[in-house]
Amino acid sequence: MGKMLGGDEEKDPDAAKKEEERQEALRQAEEERKAKYAKMEAEREVMRQGIRDKYGIKKKEEREAEAQAAMEANSE
């Protein structure tokens, strides 16, 4: 009857342990999610690289590096 009226609530002695287990489960799920998306992104990058190779396209970073090297060679 006390519980219905907002009286004394029983404290769960294992509440801290349960919360710790819940937090660990959340961390593990987040790590699995990140691993899944990292794997998917790696597969996409392999596909992108295949397309770049097929059509002779260079990555933006490679073009910038070549332009920088050309500017340095011209300045010398």
mmCIF file of C-alpha atoms in Angstrom:
data_model
loop_
_atom_site.group_PDB
_atom_site.id
_atom_site.type_symbol
_atom_site.label_atom_id
_atom_site.label_comp_id
_atom_site.label_asym_id
_atom_site.label_seq_id
_atom_site.Cartn_x
_atom_site.Cartn_y
_atom_site.Cartn_z
ATOM 1 C CA MET A 1 0.000 0.000 0.000
ATOM 2 C CA GLY A 2 2.908 2.338 0.682
ATOM 3 C CA LYS A 3 4.204 2.031 -2.864
ATOM 4 C CA MET A 4 0.939 3.159 -4.362
ATOM 5 C CA LEU A 5 0.930 6.317 -2.319
ATOM 6 C CA GLY A 6 4.532 7.220 -3.193
ATOM 7 C CA GLY A 7 5.913 5.927 0.058
ATOM 8 C CA ASP A 8 9.147 4.088 0.607
ATOM 9 C CA GLU A 9 10.530 2.574 -2.560
ATOM 10 C CA GLU A 10 12.654 -0.497 -2.316
ATOM 11 C CA LYS A 11 16.215 0.057 -3.464
ATOM 12 C CA ASP A 12 17.547 -2.584 -5.800
ATOM 13 C CA PRO A 13 20.875 -3.755 -4.374
ATOM 14 C CA ASP A 14 22.018 -4.759 -7.848
ATOM 15 C CA ALA A 15 21.004 -1.475 -9.494
ATOM 16 C CA ALA A 16 24.605 -0.299 -9.885
ATOM 17 C CA LYS A 17 25.624 -3.636 -11.379
ATOM 18 C CA LYS A 18 22.670 -3.614 -13.770
ATOM 19 C CA GLU A 19 23.464 -0.054 -14.855
ATOM 20 C CA GLU A 20 27.101 -0.981 -15.451
ATOM 21 C CA GLU A 21 26.032 -3.966 -17.570
ATOM 22 C CA ARG A 22 23.644 -1.743 -19.531
ATOM 23 C CA GLN A 23 26.389 0.798 -20.184
ATOM 24 C CA GLU A 24 28.752 -1.967 -21.316
ATOM 25 C CA ALA A 25 26.088 -3.330 -23.679
ATOM 26 C CA LEU A 26 25.627 0.145 -25.148
ATOM 27 C CA ARG A 27 29.393 0.557 -25.626
ATOM 28 C CA GLN A 28 29.635 -2.833 -27.287
ATOM 29 C CA ALA A 29 26.720 -2.071 -29.613
ATOM 30 C CA GLU A 30 28.312 1.254 -30.557
ATOM 31 C CA GLU A 31 31.647 -0.441 -31.326
ATOM 32 C CA GLU A 32 29.889 -3.039 -33.479
ATOM 33 C CA ARG A 33 28.022 -0.288 -35.331
ATOM 34 C CA LYS A 34 31.240 1.633 -35.974
ATOM 35 C CA ALA A 35 32.984 -1.527 -37.198
ATOM 36 C CA LYS A 36 30.079 -2.289 -39.533
ATOM 37 C CA TYR A 37 30.145 1.178 -41.087
ATOM 38 C CA ALA A 38 33.949 1.186 -41.330
ATOM 39 C CA LYS A 39 33.770 -2.094 -43.240
ATOM 40 C CA MET A 40 31.072 -0.712 -45.548
ATOM 41 C CA GLU A 41 33.118 2.426 -46.208
ATOM 42 C CA ALA A 42 36.215 0.335 -46.984
ATOM 43 C CA GLU A 43 34.201 -1.672 -49.509
ATOM 44 C CA ARG A 44 32.946 1.547 -51.101
ATOM 45 C CA GLU A 45 36.479 2.914 -51.313
ATOM 46 C CA VAL A 46 37.628 -0.246 -53.109
ATOM 47 C CA MET A 47 34.793 0.243 -55.594
ATOM 48 C CA ARG A 48 35.647 3.928 -56.029
ATOM 49 C CA GLN A 49 39.303 3.093 -56.614
ATOM 50 C CA GLY A 50 38.306 0.563 -59.272
ATOM 51 C CA ILE A 51 36.321 3.259 -61.055
ATOM 52 C CA ARG A 52 39.220 5.722 -60.750
ATOM 53 C CA ASP A 53 41.593 3.137 -62.213
ATOM 54 C CA LYS A 54 39.213 2.275 -65.040
ATOM 55 C CA TYR A 55 38.719 5.879 -66.140
ATOM 56 C CA GLY A 56 42.136 7.280 -65.192
ATOM 57 C CA ILE A 57 40.737 9.649 -62.574
ATOM 58 C CA LYS A 58 42.972 10.849 -59.752
ATOM 59 C CA LYS A 59 41.903 11.607 -56.219
ATOM 60 C CA LYS A 60 41.682 15.261 -55.260
ATOM 61 C CA GLU A 61 44.598 14.830 -52.839
ATOM 62 C CA GLU A 62 46.784 13.349 -55.577
ATOM 63 C CA ARG A 63 45.989 16.225 -57.967
ATOM 64 C CA GLU A 64 46.803 18.792 -55.279
ATOM 65 C CA ALA A 65 50.087 17.050 -54.451
ATOM 66 C CA GLU A 66 51.084 16.996 -58.120
ATOM 67 C CA ALA A 67 50.162 20.669 -58.530
ATOM 68 C CA GLN A 68 52.219 21.556 -55.455
ATOM 69 C CA ALA A 69 55.203 19.576 -56.770
ATOM 70 C CA ALA A 70 54.908 21.288 -60.161
ATOM 71 C CA MET A 71 54.829 24.727 -58.539
ATOM 72 C CA GLU A 72 57.925 23.894 -56.496
ATOM 73 C CA ALA A 73 59.721 22.640 -59.602
ATOM 74 C CA ASN A 74 58.799 25.819 -61.497
ATOM 75 C CA SER A 75 60.016 28.079 -58.713
ATOM 76 C CA GLU A 76 63.485 26.488 -58.681
#
